[in-house]
XYZ file of C-alpha atoms in Angstrom:
709
model
C 0.367 -112.736 -174.739
C 3.031 -111.258 -177.087
C 2.647 -114.198 -179.941
C -1.113 -113.065 -180.379
C -0.510 -109.386 -180.313
C 1.600 -109.917 -182.823
C -0.369 -112.188 -184.492
C -3.361 -109.740 -184.356
C -0.881 -106.302 -185.320
C -0.210 -108.722 -188.496
C -3.545 -109.410 -189.324
C -4.202 -105.897 -189.298
C -1.324 -105.063 -191.370
C -2.059 -108.014 -193.891
C -5.400 -108.575 -195.023
C -6.768 -110.526 -198.390
C -9.176 -109.639 -199.956
C -11.726 -112.159 -202.053
C -12.363 -109.874 -205.554
C -16.059 -109.562 -206.592
C -15.917 -108.975 -210.197
C -18.935 -106.955 -211.878
C -19.466 -107.048 -215.505
C -19.686 -102.846 -216.360
C -19.878 -103.281 -220.048
C -19.341 -106.461 -222.998
C -16.239 -108.327 -221.737
C -14.933 -105.818 -219.711
C -15.216 -106.438 -215.510
C -14.944 -104.599 -212.474
C -13.334 -105.580 -208.871
C -12.784 -102.682 -205.691
C -10.357 -103.896 -203.778
C -10.091 -101.866 -200.246
C -11.679 -97.868 -200.705
C -10.383 -96.565 -204.289
C -9.185 -92.964 -203.660
C -12.219 -90.313 -205.143
C -9.494 -89.042 -207.505
C -8.288 -91.011 -210.206
C -7.356 -91.503 -214.031
C -10.936 -92.340 -215.339
C -12.213 -89.475 -213.256
C -9.346 -86.973 -214.576
C -10.054 -87.432 -217.552
C -13.621 -87.363 -217.613
C -13.755 -90.476 -219.232
C -16.851 -92.195 -220.562
C -17.555 -95.405 -222.359
C -19.135 -95.717 -225.902
C -21.317 -98.443 -224.795
C -22.720 -98.669 -228.303
C -19.256 -99.722 -229.770
C -18.822 -101.577 -227.093
C -22.026 -104.082 -227.426
C -21.167 -104.286 -231.109
C -18.120 -106.464 -230.222
C -20.356 -108.427 -227.948
C -19.739 -110.219 -224.853
C -16.840 -112.559 -224.287
C -16.168 -115.142 -221.087
C -13.661 -114.020 -218.338
C -10.555 -114.412 -219.695
C -8.431 -115.490 -216.385
C -9.057 -117.850 -213.114
C -10.828 -115.904 -210.281
C -9.333 -117.130 -207.844
C -5.812 -116.754 -209.001
C -5.975 -112.625 -208.778
C -5.661 -111.793 -205.399
C -5.900 -108.547 -203.706
C -4.144 -108.035 -199.716
C -3.852 -104.491 -197.931
C -0.444 -104.203 -196.519
C 0.641 -101.264 -193.858
C -1.884 -98.920 -195.517
C -0.846 -99.963 -199.482
C -2.823 -102.634 -202.228
C -0.743 -105.346 -203.558
C -2.105 -106.986 -206.805
C -1.268 -110.609 -208.086
C -2.218 -111.504 -211.458
C -1.280 -115.156 -213.411
C 0.733 -115.731 -215.725
C 1.339 -118.789 -217.785
C 4.673 -120.456 -219.114
C 4.143 -119.521 -222.629
C 3.057 -115.942 -222.869
C 4.216 -112.721 -223.610
C 3.320 -109.016 -222.051
C 2.960 -106.055 -223.753
C 1.835 -102.463 -222.478
C 2.434 -100.418 -219.249
C 2.841 -97.446 -221.302
C 4.711 -95.026 -223.897
C 7.999 -97.255 -223.864
C 10.884 -96.026 -226.560
C 13.229 -99.429 -226.286
C 10.662 -102.820 -226.201
C 7.878 -104.052 -226.472
C 8.285 -107.036 -224.785
C 7.770 -106.296 -221.423
C 7.445 -109.940 -218.778
C 10.188 -110.109 -217.214
C 10.593 -106.200 -216.300
C 10.156 -104.469 -213.503
C 8.049 -101.100 -213.765
C 7.631 -98.235 -211.935
C 5.037 -95.696 -213.797
C 5.259 -91.973 -213.399
C 5.062 -89.188 -215.752
C 8.095 -87.767 -216.672
C 10.559 -86.469 -219.329
C 11.618 -89.854 -221.369
C 14.989 -90.561 -219.600
C 16.208 -93.311 -222.045
C 15.604 -96.299 -220.540
C 12.639 -98.430 -220.166
C 11.506 -98.407 -216.552
C 8.129 -97.013 -216.488
C 9.177 -93.008 -216.264
C 7.740 -91.806 -219.591
C 5.585 -89.902 -221.268
C 1.952 -92.192 -221.206
C 2.705 -94.735 -217.980
C -0.784 -95.989 -218.429
C -0.973 -98.926 -216.313
C -2.599 -101.159 -218.120
C -1.342 -103.948 -219.924
C -2.056 -106.343 -222.513
C -1.522 -110.437 -222.561
C -0.992 -112.820 -226.027
C -3.082 -114.890 -224.047
C -5.737 -112.502 -225.220
C -6.793 -110.181 -222.002
C -5.724 -107.078 -220.393
C -5.724 -105.505 -216.925
C -6.367 -102.132 -215.461
C -5.783 -100.471 -212.950
C -7.496 -96.744 -212.191
C -4.869 -94.993 -209.751
C -3.690 -91.637 -210.421
C -0.312 -92.799 -208.444
C 3.021 -94.035 -209.227
C 2.424 -98.143 -209.291
C 5.575 -100.130 -209.318
C 4.911 -103.236 -211.522
C 6.648 -106.586 -211.234
C 5.688 -107.933 -214.730
C 6.945 -111.703 -214.169
C 9.968 -111.065 -212.346
C 9.036 -112.329 -208.908
C 8.117 -115.999 -206.874
C 6.315 -116.006 -204.723
C 7.391 -119.632 -202.019
C 3.703 -120.482 -202.637
C 3.249 -119.854 -206.034
C 1.408 -122.176 -207.715
C 3.948 -122.766 -210.645
C 7.337 -122.388 -208.815
C 10.362 -121.910 -210.602
C 12.998 -124.940 -210.537
C 15.868 -124.544 -207.497
C 19.330 -125.045 -209.671
C 23.155 -124.928 -207.976
C 25.264 -122.681 -209.529
C 27.962 -124.019 -209.106
C 27.007 -126.951 -211.633
C 23.986 -125.703 -213.926
C 24.946 -124.270 -216.726
C 21.002 -123.246 -216.719
C 21.709 -121.379 -213.467
C 19.756 -117.791 -213.594
C 19.997 -115.290 -211.768
C 16.390 -114.134 -212.624
C 14.297 -117.394 -211.706
C 10.938 -118.075 -213.774
C 7.942 -116.270 -212.736
C 4.178 -117.162 -212.910
C 2.237 -113.620 -211.988
C 2.810 -109.855 -212.317
C 2.302 -108.381 -208.744
C 2.023 -104.517 -208.429
C 2.331 -101.996 -205.153
C -0.622 -99.572 -205.382
C 0.609 -96.665 -202.671
C -2.711 -96.299 -201.024
C -5.391 -98.468 -199.136
C -8.066 -99.395 -202.065
C -7.974 -99.369 -205.967
C -10.308 -99.734 -209.170
C -9.399 -103.085 -210.638
C -10.327 -103.331 -215.079
C -10.314 -106.728 -216.491
C -10.828 -107.116 -220.575
C -11.471 -110.028 -222.952
C -10.738 -110.656 -225.903
C -10.665 -113.159 -227.414
C -7.702 -111.611 -229.380
C -5.527 -108.853 -228.245
C -6.457 -106.540 -230.967
C -9.675 -107.284 -229.484
C -8.353 -106.003 -225.661
C -6.840 -103.383 -226.946
C -10.282 -102.467 -228.539
C -12.228 -102.228 -225.272
C -10.034 -100.891 -223.730
C -9.837 -97.940 -226.222
C -14.055 -97.791 -226.346
C -14.353 -98.342 -222.940
C -11.987 -95.085 -222.563
C -14.319 -93.208 -225.114
C -12.946 -94.343 -228.188
C -10.107 -92.909 -229.909
C -10.058 -89.349 -231.498
C -11.263 -88.074 -234.670
C -8.768 -85.540 -235.721
C -10.504 -83.137 -238.345
C -8.900 -83.558 -242.232
C -6.860 -80.941 -242.017
C -4.916 -82.808 -238.859
C -3.656 -85.148 -240.955
C -2.043 -82.728 -243.567
C 1.412 -81.502 -242.703
C 3.025 -79.226 -240.237
C 5.741 -76.932 -240.061
C 6.336 -75.658 -236.746
C 8.068 -72.500 -237.374
C 11.473 -71.176 -235.406
C 11.513 -69.917 -231.645
C 11.534 -65.939 -232.420
C 9.655 -64.991 -235.520
C 7.664 -62.875 -236.462
C 4.475 -62.622 -238.068
C 5.994 -61.467 -241.512
C 8.545 -64.129 -241.230
C 6.195 -66.572 -240.442
C 3.364 -65.842 -243.423
C 7.073 -65.471 -245.787
C 7.605 -69.356 -245.193
C 4.045 -70.382 -245.410
C 4.436 -68.474 -248.856
C 7.764 -70.436 -249.864
C 5.918 -73.672 -249.095
C 3.734 -72.876 -252.000
C 6.183 -71.447 -254.248
C 8.216 -75.060 -253.484
C 5.165 -77.337 -253.950
C 5.222 -78.502 -250.665
C 1.578 -79.168 -248.839
C 1.137 -77.181 -245.637
C -1.978 -77.180 -243.310
C -0.890 -75.919 -240.180
C 1.737 -73.573 -238.979
C 3.050 -73.835 -235.241
C 4.374 -71.365 -233.488
C 6.879 -72.027 -230.427
C 7.296 -69.410 -227.212
C 8.138 -66.074 -229.147
C 4.325 -65.540 -230.299
C 3.723 -64.621 -226.557
C 4.989 -61.326 -224.636
C 6.688 -63.740 -221.873
C 7.334 -67.589 -221.379
C 8.919 -69.930 -219.065
C 6.505 -68.679 -217.370
C 4.006 -68.251 -219.888
C 1.830 -65.024 -220.078
C -0.889 -66.476 -222.670
C -0.802 -63.155 -224.468
C 0.462 -62.527 -227.478
C 3.922 -60.243 -227.865
C 2.473 -57.374 -230.300
C 6.298 -56.435 -231.537
C 6.727 -59.635 -233.528
C 2.530 -59.717 -233.773
C 0.815 -56.509 -233.843
C -2.658 -57.769 -234.903
C -3.005 -61.144 -234.082
C -6.552 -61.717 -235.382
C -5.542 -60.407 -238.827
C -2.578 -62.773 -239.031
C -4.589 -65.548 -238.350
C -7.317 -64.876 -240.851
C -4.723 -64.313 -243.218
C -3.396 -68.017 -242.515
C -6.485 -69.541 -242.371
C -7.972 -67.585 -245.925
C -4.605 -69.360 -247.751
C -6.313 -72.994 -246.404
C -3.812 -72.888 -243.151
C -4.072 -73.267 -239.457
C -1.856 -71.776 -236.644
C -0.985 -73.520 -234.153
C 0.274 -71.992 -230.730
C 3.112 -73.367 -228.009
C 2.231 -72.747 -224.163
C 2.998 -75.150 -221.080
C 0.356 -73.899 -218.172
C 2.386 -72.272 -215.252
C 1.399 -68.309 -215.430
C 4.205 -65.926 -215.354
C 4.206 -62.924 -212.508
C 3.674 -60.706 -215.405
C 0.266 -62.168 -217.029
C -2.928 -60.610 -216.662
C -4.789 -63.641 -215.303
C -1.445 -64.220 -212.218
C -3.251 -61.930 -209.758
C -6.717 -63.974 -210.477
C -5.909 -67.367 -210.908
C -3.084 -67.330 -207.647
C -5.777 -68.377 -204.928
C -6.096 -71.698 -207.036
C -2.153 -72.796 -207.848
C -0.462 -74.804 -205.900
C 2.854 -74.388 -202.972
C 5.658 -74.373 -205.653
C 6.324 -72.946 -208.486
C 7.690 -73.890 -212.219
C 10.307 -71.955 -213.553
C 8.848 -69.132 -211.133
C 5.638 -69.098 -212.949
C 2.212 -70.714 -210.567
C 1.118 -74.030 -211.176
C -2.851 -73.723 -211.844
C -4.725 -76.567 -209.980
C -6.531 -77.463 -213.298
C -8.752 -80.673 -210.884
C -10.579 -76.924 -209.927
C -13.189 -75.421 -212.308
C -12.086 -71.789 -211.032
C -8.456 -72.497 -212.478
C -10.173 -73.941 -215.755
C -12.250 -70.942 -216.120
C -9.601 -68.523 -215.602
C -6.663 -70.000 -217.822
C -8.745 -71.584 -220.296
C -10.856 -68.399 -220.792
C -7.561 -67.068 -221.434
C -6.936 -69.171 -224.384
C -10.089 -68.637 -225.883
C -9.383 -65.091 -225.436
C -6.079 -64.545 -226.725
C -6.368 -67.837 -229.121
C -9.857 -69.989 -229.924
C -11.821 -66.955 -230.534
C -9.102 -65.749 -232.424
C -9.710 -68.298 -235.170
C -6.368 -70.652 -233.502
C -6.602 -74.434 -234.666
C -5.239 -76.013 -232.033
C -1.977 -75.614 -229.063
C 1.239 -77.442 -228.469
C 1.095 -78.070 -224.417
C 4.818 -78.694 -223.060
C 6.038 -79.555 -220.237
C 3.488 -81.520 -218.489
C 6.077 -83.719 -217.964
C 9.121 -83.911 -216.127
C 12.263 -83.430 -215.400
C 11.283 -84.136 -211.487
C 13.603 -80.985 -211.429
C 11.402 -79.002 -213.421
C 8.337 -79.828 -212.213
C 7.013 -79.697 -208.924
C 7.881 -81.614 -206.094
C 5.628 -84.361 -204.402
C 5.894 -82.360 -201.387
C 3.894 -79.863 -203.004
C 0.278 -79.197 -201.707
C -2.490 -78.472 -204.183
C -5.396 -76.466 -203.003
C -7.906 -78.856 -203.893
C -5.895 -81.612 -201.536
C -4.853 -83.767 -204.090
C -1.623 -85.441 -203.853
C 1.521 -83.923 -205.721
C 1.921 -86.840 -207.300
C -1.651 -87.260 -208.251
C -1.547 -83.756 -209.890
C 1.579 -85.077 -211.935
C -0.194 -88.469 -213.454
C -2.843 -86.522 -214.397
C -1.599 -82.815 -215.228
C -1.458 -83.769 -218.851
C -5.097 -85.646 -219.085
C -6.417 -81.942 -217.443
C -4.707 -79.671 -220.074
C -5.757 -82.223 -222.594
C -9.542 -82.778 -221.270
C -10.271 -78.658 -221.070
C -8.994 -77.363 -224.036
C -10.330 -79.561 -225.968
C -13.690 -78.141 -224.263
C -12.675 -75.366 -225.700
C -13.141 -76.151 -229.355
C -16.253 -78.415 -228.392
C -17.960 -75.419 -227.244
C -17.540 -73.852 -230.439
C -18.205 -77.161 -232.371
C -15.053 -76.837 -233.887
C -12.719 -80.039 -234.209
C -8.761 -79.533 -233.578
C -5.575 -81.639 -233.590
C -2.595 -80.796 -231.305
C 0.508 -81.804 -229.400
C 0.796 -82.545 -225.570
C 4.110 -83.879 -223.800
C 2.189 -86.253 -221.215
C -1.303 -88.455 -220.869
C -2.518 -91.532 -219.559
C -5.279 -93.709 -219.159
C -8.416 -92.356 -219.780
C -7.074 -89.480 -222.783
C -7.591 -92.164 -225.561
C -10.453 -89.591 -226.682
C -8.657 -86.608 -226.905
C -7.316 -85.278 -230.298
C -3.805 -84.921 -229.072
C -0.652 -86.468 -230.106
C 2.374 -86.823 -227.939
C 5.999 -85.661 -228.331
C 9.145 -85.196 -226.846
C 12.655 -84.160 -226.435
C 14.069 -87.094 -227.384
C 15.281 -88.153 -230.844
C 16.764 -91.444 -231.783
C 15.160 -92.733 -234.477
C 15.166 -96.303 -233.975
C 13.605 -95.702 -230.960
C 10.578 -93.141 -231.818
C 9.244 -96.243 -234.144
C 9.344 -98.641 -230.724
C 7.214 -95.532 -229.499
C 5.034 -95.839 -232.342
C 4.352 -99.285 -232.296
C 3.967 -99.133 -228.148
C 1.410 -96.014 -228.060
C -1.034 -98.819 -229.359
C -0.895 -100.591 -226.328
C -1.012 -96.975 -224.338
C -4.219 -95.545 -226.079
C -2.414 -92.534 -227.110
C -1.080 -91.115 -230.190
C 2.921 -90.597 -230.731
C 4.467 -89.016 -233.810
C 8.336 -89.227 -234.587
C 8.785 -85.622 -235.318
C 11.453 -84.401 -237.439
C 13.961 -82.032 -235.995
C 17.431 -81.781 -237.610
C 19.612 -84.102 -239.470
C 23.550 -84.685 -240.648
C 22.789 -86.211 -243.275
C 20.296 -85.588 -246.515
C 19.806 -89.782 -246.500
C 18.856 -89.079 -242.406
C 16.428 -86.345 -243.150
C 14.774 -88.465 -246.290
C 14.417 -91.056 -243.638
C 12.806 -89.560 -241.134
C 10.444 -87.828 -243.609
C 9.493 -90.880 -244.780
C 8.531 -92.216 -241.154
C 6.214 -89.362 -240.589
C 4.440 -89.936 -243.160
C 2.910 -92.494 -241.960
C 2.068 -91.460 -238.063
C -0.563 -89.872 -236.867
C 1.092 -86.618 -237.303
C 3.021 -85.223 -240.607
C 5.170 -83.021 -238.837
C 8.750 -80.776 -239.033
C 9.361 -78.890 -235.526
C 12.030 -76.208 -236.676
C 11.682 -73.810 -233.370
C 15.730 -74.724 -232.631
C 16.833 -75.860 -236.198
C 15.084 -73.191 -238.840
C 14.655 -76.337 -240.757
C 12.441 -76.871 -244.222
C 11.336 -79.894 -246.036
C 13.590 -78.567 -248.952
C 16.850 -77.738 -246.734
C 18.442 -80.663 -247.966
C 18.661 -80.286 -251.888
C 19.587 -83.368 -253.417
C 16.731 -85.143 -251.754
C 14.066 -82.158 -252.164
C 12.682 -84.394 -254.474
C 12.134 -87.291 -253.108
C 10.574 -85.686 -249.986
C 8.130 -83.347 -251.783
C 6.775 -86.737 -253.468
C 6.477 -88.201 -249.551
C 4.840 -85.514 -248.142
C 2.506 -85.141 -251.269
C 2.103 -88.857 -250.775
C 1.140 -88.093 -247.101
C -2.318 -85.761 -248.840
C -2.850 -88.084 -251.582
C -3.536 -91.169 -249.006
C -5.985 -88.754 -246.895
C -8.705 -90.674 -247.503
C -7.514 -93.683 -246.143
C -5.944 -92.369 -242.973
C -8.916 -90.125 -242.303
C -11.159 -93.387 -242.838
C -9.117 -95.242 -240.509
C -9.051 -92.469 -237.549
C -12.772 -92.926 -237.979
C -11.999 -96.948 -237.025
C -10.281 -95.851 -234.117
C -12.780 -93.683 -232.995
C -15.942 -96.046 -233.823
C -14.657 -99.677 -232.908
C -11.192 -98.784 -231.149
C -8.601 -99.874 -234.008
C -5.976 -97.766 -233.132
C -4.379 -96.112 -236.589
C -1.163 -97.514 -236.246
C -0.589 -100.817 -234.356
C 2.258 -103.264 -233.288
C 2.612 -106.284 -234.921
C 1.908 -108.277 -232.387
C -1.735 -106.989 -233.013
C -2.124 -108.280 -236.368
C -4.068 -110.950 -237.578
C -1.882 -114.170 -238.672
C 1.209 -112.796 -236.803
C 2.131 -114.564 -233.703
C -1.168 -116.350 -233.590
C -0.915 -118.431 -236.168
C 2.654 -119.311 -234.966
C 1.953 -120.272 -231.605
C 1.518 -124.207 -232.085
C 4.565 -124.021 -234.226
C 7.247 -123.047 -231.268
C 6.275 -125.525 -229.165
C 6.693 -128.653 -231.780
C 8.877 -127.321 -234.263
C 12.885 -127.023 -233.110
C 13.227 -123.282 -234.164
C 16.699 -123.787 -235.982
C 14.205 -125.614 -239.125
C 11.332 -122.379 -238.732
C 13.717 -119.282 -238.953
C 9.622 -117.746 -238.924
C 8.910 -118.964 -235.926
C 11.905 -117.727 -234.316
C 11.366 -113.833 -235.643
C 8.433 -114.272 -234.294
C 9.105 -115.471 -230.932
C 11.654 -112.294 -230.963
C 10.467 -108.552 -230.526
C 9.746 -107.247 -233.362
C 10.016 -103.459 -232.608
C 11.185 -101.699 -236.045
C 7.900 -102.540 -238.299
C 4.199 -101.836 -237.672
C 0.629 -101.869 -239.171
C -1.027 -98.489 -240.336
C -4.711 -98.925 -240.536
C -6.212 -101.785 -241.636
C -4.277 -102.824 -244.809
C -0.436 -101.304 -244.663
C 2.658 -103.221 -243.104
C 5.858 -99.782 -242.815
C 8.972 -101.325 -241.829
C 11.495 -97.652 -242.371
C 15.118 -97.880 -243.498
C 17.338 -95.941 -240.920
C 20.253 -93.742 -241.413
C 23.122 -96.087 -242.652
C 20.931 -98.683 -244.033
C 20.574 -100.066 -247.448
C 18.389 -103.213 -246.665
C 16.692 -104.589 -243.724
C 14.789 -108.037 -243.010
C 11.092 -107.883 -242.856
C 8.634 -110.451 -241.076
C 5.851 -110.574 -242.732
C 2.185 -111.955 -241.158
C 0.632 -115.079 -243.011
C -1.068 -114.601 -246.246
C 0.143 -112.720 -249.178
C 2.062 -109.236 -249.078
C 2.601 -106.955 -251.802
C 4.173 -104.247 -252.867
C 2.716 -100.895 -252.255
C 4.352 -98.784 -254.636
C 4.260 -101.517 -257.558
C 1.609 -104.713 -256.466
C 4.225 -107.270 -257.271
C 3.501 -110.493 -254.727
C 6.649 -110.360 -251.518
C 6.034 -112.985 -249.490
C 4.084 -115.069 -247.405
C 4.481 -115.446 -243.867
C 8.130 -115.608 -243.951
C 10.962 -112.766 -243.346
C 12.236 -111.084 -246.620
C 15.201 -108.612 -247.321
C 13.810 -105.200 -248.377
C 16.068 -102.961 -250.725
C 13.756 -100.393 -252.254
C 17.094 -97.862 -252.503
C 16.609 -94.607 -250.821
C 13.317 -92.731 -252.123
C 10.949 -94.910 -250.613
C 10.271 -96.331 -247.615
C 9.131 -100.082 -247.163
C 5.622 -100.446 -247.434
C 3.771 -103.522 -247.849
C -0.260 -104.293 -248.254
C -2.136 -107.640 -247.834
C -3.652 -109.657 -250.073
C -7.098 -107.839 -251.038
C -6.230 -104.133 -249.945
C -7.595 -101.382 -250.830
C -6.096 -98.135 -250.199
C -8.551 -94.889 -251.376
C -6.513 -91.915 -252.689
C -7.433 -88.237 -253.450
C -4.873 -86.349 -256.119
C -2.025 -84.636 -254.285
C -2.779 -81.080 -252.942
C -1.412 -78.722 -250.839
C -3.720 -78.192 -248.280
C -6.257 -80.598 -246.728
C -10.197 -80.296 -248.534
C -13.084 -77.789 -246.957
C -15.736 -78.541 -245.015
C -18.114 -79.941 -247.810
C -15.599 -80.089 -250.290
C -15.618 -82.726 -253.007
C -12.738 -85.034 -254.283
C -12.244 -87.290 -256.386
C -11.325 -91.034 -255.175
C -8.434 -93.345 -256.738
C -9.156 -97.057 -255.408
C -5.918 -98.730 -255.659
C -6.561 -102.970 -255.004
C -3.906 -105.110 -254.329
C -3.489 -108.497 -254.723
C -6.427 -111.868 -256.087
C -8.855 -111.820 -252.665
C -11.765 -110.279 -252.964
C -11.721 -107.080 -250.726
C -13.797 -105.210 -248.912
C -13.382 -101.260 -247.543
C -15.777 -98.926 -244.714
C -14.730 -95.501 -246.638
C -15.940 -92.625 -244.240
C -17.300 -89.297 -244.530
C -18.704 -86.849 -242.518
C -17.620 -82.579 -242.893
C -14.084 -83.149 -242.097
C -14.594 -80.078 -238.849
C -16.993 -80.122 -236.889
C -18.646 -83.051 -234.266
C -22.021 -83.011 -236.146
C -20.443 -86.868 -236.833
C -21.864 -87.119 -233.184
C -25.608 -86.296 -234.122
C -25.123 -89.429 -236.941
C -24.102 -86.799 -239.627
C -21.611 -89.414 -241.165
C -21.684 -92.631 -243.336
C -19.339 -95.350 -243.939
C -19.330 -96.370 -247.982
C -18.518 -100.271 -248.120
C -16.097 -100.025 -251.249
C -15.542 -103.888 -252.937
C -13.238 -105.316 -255.392
C -13.491 -108.979 -256.853
C -10.775 -110.214 -259.259
C -12.710 -111.782 -262.532
C -12.163 -114.917 -264.262
C -10.061 -113.128 -267.111
C -7.608 -111.034 -264.099
C -9.443 -107.740 -264.603
C -10.870 -106.271 -261.579
C -14.343 -105.183 -260.963
C -14.871 -102.499 -258.471
C -18.076 -100.650 -257.136
C -18.979 -97.967 -254.392
C -21.883 -98.191 -251.962
C -24.704 -95.128 -252.725
C -24.056 -92.260 -250.607
C -26.431 -91.872 -247.583
C -29.232 -89.438 -248.513
C -29.137 -86.621 -245.920
C -25.589 -86.908 -244.900
C -22.839 -85.264 -245.974
C -20.605 -86.617 -249.334
C -17.496 -85.517 -250.124
C -16.814 -88.136 -252.790
C -16.948 -87.373 -256.112
C -15.964 -89.550 -259.310
C -14.582 -93.132 -258.005
C -11.889 -94.811 -260.098
C -10.273 -98.072 -259.623
C -6.663 -99.555 -259.875
C -5.628 -102.747 -260.363
C -2.110 -102.908 -258.849
C -1.556 -106.523 -259.023
C -1.353 -107.604 -262.737
């Protein structure tokens, strides 16, 4: 009898569930385990699939053996298992800063301030991973998930590790081979999504489009951003903006740090009238000069704030820096907090926000024992708070038919469409590049912002990096640095800043691709055609000693990345005069000179201090405009220079809309096809399709430049 009781008790604790996979979009399937919680990442973000774009990607077969995916409910928790074969690599699991290859890692996916180790605690711990075999898996849970990414071996494994004798076998390892990804969800049910390929980039596209497509910033958001010192007053800000003009440096956005408010840490969300006696006049003066204003906040309400009493019933049991924590899943809290931001910000012409301190540390934010009036668990709020502030602040601008582009410290799955770039307090340059690479697997944007430097060399190297990133920004809230702070490199810094402005037609078109077809504007080499997929067979059949290129792509590539459709960027860091660059298959050309540099091989780059190594694939087309100090205004026409590289026929889709409103969502946009071919005599012939009648047309005279002679 006792044995029977124990058996029945065990049966109740461990219950396997057969998974039923239902197509929900082309190439996307969903399965439900147990009873999923109603509040999850997708509901918090309000994410809605871009159905028309997903339909264009078309169907694809289910990419995994369905019986090999298993789910068990164990003691009120959900255990998930996904198969791995011996050759596949895994990418993703959030905004990691030090690793690109995730197979063999154990992660606790937890929104947090990045602490210097890739353990899953990061600003965007997205529970989504991509396989080199061309599929992706997303777990739609707002809980802290534990991931064993090919680290654990079950005794009933279909492909178990070989048992070895440590005493005599040099191949013995403390980390035996594992043939599965196993994930622990601390809830009695969850939604699982599988994304098909067939290629890894197709997987990423489907994931981004499933979350609404990437954000499309206003044109000015892709210009140059300067965040001023934290206690600057209106006069000092306007004087610094005038300095940019005098020095010939571009400037589209001025960011005000905590000192714009009457109190911060916690915040009042009200102007300090001693430093800014006329906020509306101040914002208007800058706008007339073509400069937008961005305001720093954290969402914790000070006792002295005018909204304190009205929002208090809708706040958590615990405070942050003595400030009340609004339960932003409640409409009442949303109305009060974002109503105040509208009153003292958006309605005055403020163009965006920098939303700080929604990530961690544990000692700073609310504890997991905190309660919220909505009834959502503290950990669920921790995992989604960054999503909530992005969602409802974006709605403020949408209600005014005005796009924004801001900064945030935390995000998660479902937030791909939000016009925000992640930043943090960590500052290792090399790791910033790895984070930029990994952002392409997490459905987020990341900026390797520049704050300060010990030398002029480091300053220039960091500036070069931000020019080839989602947001070209100097954050001088503490250091007070200016682009020209290091006089000996002031000219090359200026040249890089102006290059950013020249490339705006390219950047804007690449963000349009992010929105309309899900392609990340900055992405890992592992997503590039001709990089890893073309050498997969070589890795199996060829001696690595005889094929150093195959060895190179087998290792992590975490210091070079793709920027848009055609560019490969390989930054140098302080102290380096040369570096190795691994080129995908196909001819690649120097961005600055047009010279052929290699094809499917490793090369050594030594461009000198004034240049960041950038390469263009064969047939590459880079549309550029004249250098200028501010982004084009809505509807302003600018000439376009089309730079063409290589010998293959080139095609590029140049995007156009009004640059500022949401009219593109109602069809007020166009893609104009640029085509370039090389003639028999070596010259080039270029064409651009005609403007679309009734659509915005900001393209002036078009010229074509042959970069490769």
